[in-house]
Tab-separated table of C-alpha atoms in Angstrom:
chain	number	residue	atom	x	y	z
A	114	MET	CA	-8.321	22.814	37.446
A	115	LYS	CA	-7.453	19.255	36.486
A	116	THR	CA	-10.448	19.136	34.173
A	117	ALA	CA	-9.313	22.314	32.409
A	118	LYS	CA	-5.812	20.891	31.895
A	119	LEU	CA	-7.296	17.653	30.603
A	120	LEU	CA	-9.536	19.542	28.164
A	121	VAL	CA	-6.612	21.643	26.911
A	122	THR	CA	-4.477	18.516	26.476
A	123	LEU	CA	-7.268	16.694	24.627
A	124	ALA	CA	-7.897	19.724	22.422
A	125	PHE	CA	-4.192	19.845	21.615
A	126	PHE	CA	-4.073	16.176	20.592
A	127	PHE	CA	-7.259	16.455	18.530
A	128	THR	CA	-5.803	19.485	16.760
A	129	ILE	CA	-2.605	17.600	15.958
A	130	ALA	CA	-4.586	14.590	14.745
A	131	ALA	CA	-6.856	16.783	12.628
A	132	THR	CA	-3.963	18.651	11.020
A	133	SER	CA	-1.814	15.580	10.421
A	134	GLN	CA	-4.511	13.774	8.410
A	135	PRO	CA	-4.580	16.348	5.586
A	136	ARG	CA	-0.754	16.307	5.479
A	137	LEU	CA	-0.786	12.523	5.236
A	138	ASN	CA	-3.336	12.656	2.428
A	139	GLN	CA	-1.267	15.348	0.723
A	140	LYS	CA	1.846	13.150	0.941
A	141	ARG	CA	-0.070	10.187	-0.477
A	142	GLU	CA	-1.274	12.295	-3.394
A	143	GLN	CA	2.253	13.561	-3.956
A	144	ILE	CA	3.612	10.002	-4.024
A	145	LYS	CA	0.812	8.958	-6.375
A	146	SER	CA	1.678	11.819	-8.740
A	147	LEU	CA	5.358	10.905	-8.665
A	148	LYS	CA	4.470	7.264	-9.341
A	149	ILE	CA	2.310	8.200	-12.327
A	150	ALA	CA	5.070	10.334	-13.822
A	151	TYR	CA	7.741	7.714	-13.118
A	152	PHE	CA	5.773	4.785	-14.553
A	153	THR	CA	4.641	6.754	-17.592
A	154	GLU	CA	8.255	7.665	-18.340
A	155	GLU	CA	9.718	4.221	-17.598
A	156	LEU	CA	7.068	2.380	-19.627
A	157	LYS	CA	7.012	5.029	-22.350
A	158	LEU	CA	3.231	4.855	-22.415
A	159	THR	CA	1.508	6.383	-25.386
A	160	PRO	CA	-1.513	8.591	-24.582
A	161	GLU	CA	-3.803	5.757	-25.756
A	162	GLU	CA	-2.008	3.187	-23.595
A	163	ALA	CA	-2.015	5.520	-20.588
A	164	ALA	CA	-5.754	6.106	-20.926
A	165	LYS	CA	-6.364	2.352	-20.679
A	166	PHE	CA	-3.515	1.511	-18.274
A	167	TRP	CA	-4.168	3.899	-15.392
A	168	PRO	CA	-7.760	2.875	-14.619
A	169	LEU	CA	-6.638	-0.788	-14.545
A	170	PHE	CA	-3.578	-0.001	-12.462
A	171	ASN	CA	-5.528	2.112	-9.962
A	172	ALA	CA	-8.212	-0.559	-9.533
A	173	HIS	CA	-5.510	-3.195	-9.017
A	174	GLU	CA	-3.698	-1.034	-6.449
A	175	GLU	CA	-6.924	-0.389	-4.515
A	176	LYS	CA	-7.773	-4.090	-4.428
A	177	GLN	CA	-4.245	-5.015	-3.293
A	178	LYS	CA	-4.378	-2.321	-0.608
A	179	SER	CA	-7.722	-3.625	0.607
A	180	ILE	CA	-6.481	-7.222	0.777
A	181	LYS	CA	-3.320	-6.172	2.625
A	182	LYS	CA	-5.228	-3.916	5.007
A	183	ASP	CA	-7.639	-6.706	5.971
A	184	ARG	CA	-4.798	-9.181	6.508
A	185	ILE	CA	-2.744	-6.790	8.585
A	186	ARG	CA	-5.720	-5.561	10.593
A	187	ALA	CA	-6.725	-9.073	11.664
A	188	TYR	CA	-3.192	-9.962	12.678
A	189	LEU	CA	-2.478	-6.686	14.460
A	190	ASP	CA	-5.783	-6.823	16.310
A	191	ALA	CA	-4.869	-10.259	17.591
A	192	GLU	CA	-1.316	-9.211	18.437
A	193	ASN	CA	-2.280	-5.970	20.169
A	194	SER	CA	-4.987	-7.595	22.255
A	195	GLY	CA	-2.609	-10.348	23.339
A	196	GLU	CA	-4.751	-12.996	21.657
A	197	ILE	CA	-1.789	-14.582	19.870
A	198	GLU	CA	-0.213	-15.551	23.171
A	199	LYS	CA	-3.504	-17.055	24.320
A	200	MET	CA	-4.423	-18.817	21.066
A	201	SER	CA	-4.929	-22.505	20.920
A	202	GLU	CA	-3.148	-24.408	18.175
A	203	LYS	CA	-6.455	-24.696	16.316
A	204	GLU	CA	-7.022	-20.917	16.451
A	205	ALA	CA	-3.445	-20.279	15.295
A	206	ILE	CA	-3.959	-22.631	12.353
A	207	LEU	CA	-7.153	-20.772	11.426
A	208	MET	CA	-5.334	-17.442	11.510
A	209	LEU	CA	-2.503	-18.836	9.380
A	210	ASN	CA	-5.092	-20.120	6.911
A	211	GLU	CA	-6.647	-16.648	6.745
A	212	ILE	CA	-3.222	-15.137	6.061
A	213	GLU	CA	-2.535	-17.724	3.353
A	214	ASN	CA	-5.955	-17.082	1.786
A	215	SER	CA	-5.268	-13.355	1.801
A	216	GLU	CA	-1.907	-13.875	0.109
A	217	GLU	CA	-3.576	-16.123	-2.454
A	218	ASP	CA	-6.200	-13.417	-3.090
A	219	ALA	CA	-3.418	-10.882	-3.660
A	220	PHE	CA	-1.666	-13.271	-6.047
A	221	GLN	CA	-4.874	-13.953	-7.990
A	222	ASN	CA	-5.580	-10.227	-8.172
A	223	ARG	CA	-2.111	-9.682	-9.629
A	224	LYS	CA	-2.659	-12.464	-12.199
A	225	LYS	CA	-5.968	-10.890	-13.304
A	226	PHE	CA	-4.276	-7.516	-13.550
A	227	ILE	CA	-1.500	-8.891	-15.762
A	228	ALA	CA	-4.038	-10.721	-17.925
A	229	SER	CA	-5.904	-7.437	-18.401
A	230	LEU	CA	-2.680	-5.623	-19.224
A	231	LYS	CA	-1.905	-8.150	-21.955
A	232	THR	CA	-4.902	-6.820	-23.871
A	233	ILE	CA	-3.593	-3.232	-23.894
A	234	LEU	CA	0.214	-3.335	-23.576
A	235	PRO	CA	2.994	-5.287	-25.248
A	236	ALA	CA	4.636	-7.910	-23.038
A	237	ILE	CA	7.869	-5.926	-22.812
A	238	LYS	CA	6.040	-3.003	-21.180
A	239	ILE	CA	4.407	-5.350	-18.674
A	240	LEU	CA	7.861	-6.633	-17.735
A	241	LYS	CA	9.098	-3.057	-17.483
A	242	LEU	CA	6.195	-2.327	-15.136
A	243	LYS	CA	7.488	-4.852	-12.630
A	244	LYS	CA	10.945	-3.318	-12.835
A	245	ALA	CA	9.490	0.202	-12.496
A	246	GLU	CA	7.426	-0.812	-9.440
A	247	ASP	CA	10.461	-2.307	-7.725
A	248	SER	CA	12.673	0.638	-8.622
A	249	PHE	CA	10.108	3.227	-7.506
A	250	ASN	CA	9.556	1.467	-4.185
A	251	LYS	CA	13.312	1.228	-3.544
A	252	LYS	CA	13.784	4.930	-4.290
A	253	LEU	CA	10.863	5.861	-2.066
A	254	LEU	CA	12.158	3.716	0.780
A	255	LYS	CA	15.633	5.192	0.382
A	256	GLN	CA	14.244	8.727	0.559
A	257	LEU	CA	12.213	7.887	3.660
A	258	ARG	CA	15.277	6.416	5.348
A	259	GLU	CA	17.406	9.430	4.463
A	260	LYS	CA	14.705	11.794	5.689
A	261	SER	CA	14.412	9.964	9.003
A	262	GLY	CA	18.198	9.890	9.392
A	263	ARG	CA	18.515	6.115	9.109
A	264	ASN	CA	20.739	4.739	6.354
């Protein structure tokens, strides 16, 4: 009897997990589509500029996401396992160095991205990109807060 209840409970959770993943991917794709439309409009990209811009932008975003994911994963693994509380000063310094190196990698990636953009976009559009990124992220965050009921 207990085994049957356990199996039903596990099946329920696996079903929820399986159905939530496609919804999450769908939301990500929806946000990506909104971002593309928003940036294209804000930057007033010509079709030629857009054809060159989006592959660069997408590669930059993927690299930044990878750098951030690695940095966060290492820290969260240490935090969740309780390692931070048990770390020696030397281990803590090593972790801080890894975080700093990760942030430096993200900064260097951004510099390379901007250097690449300079070959395809006028400087004013590159400046507008920064403004568009900040504005888009603020709007997205605001919508998420409103949806969750937190203002």
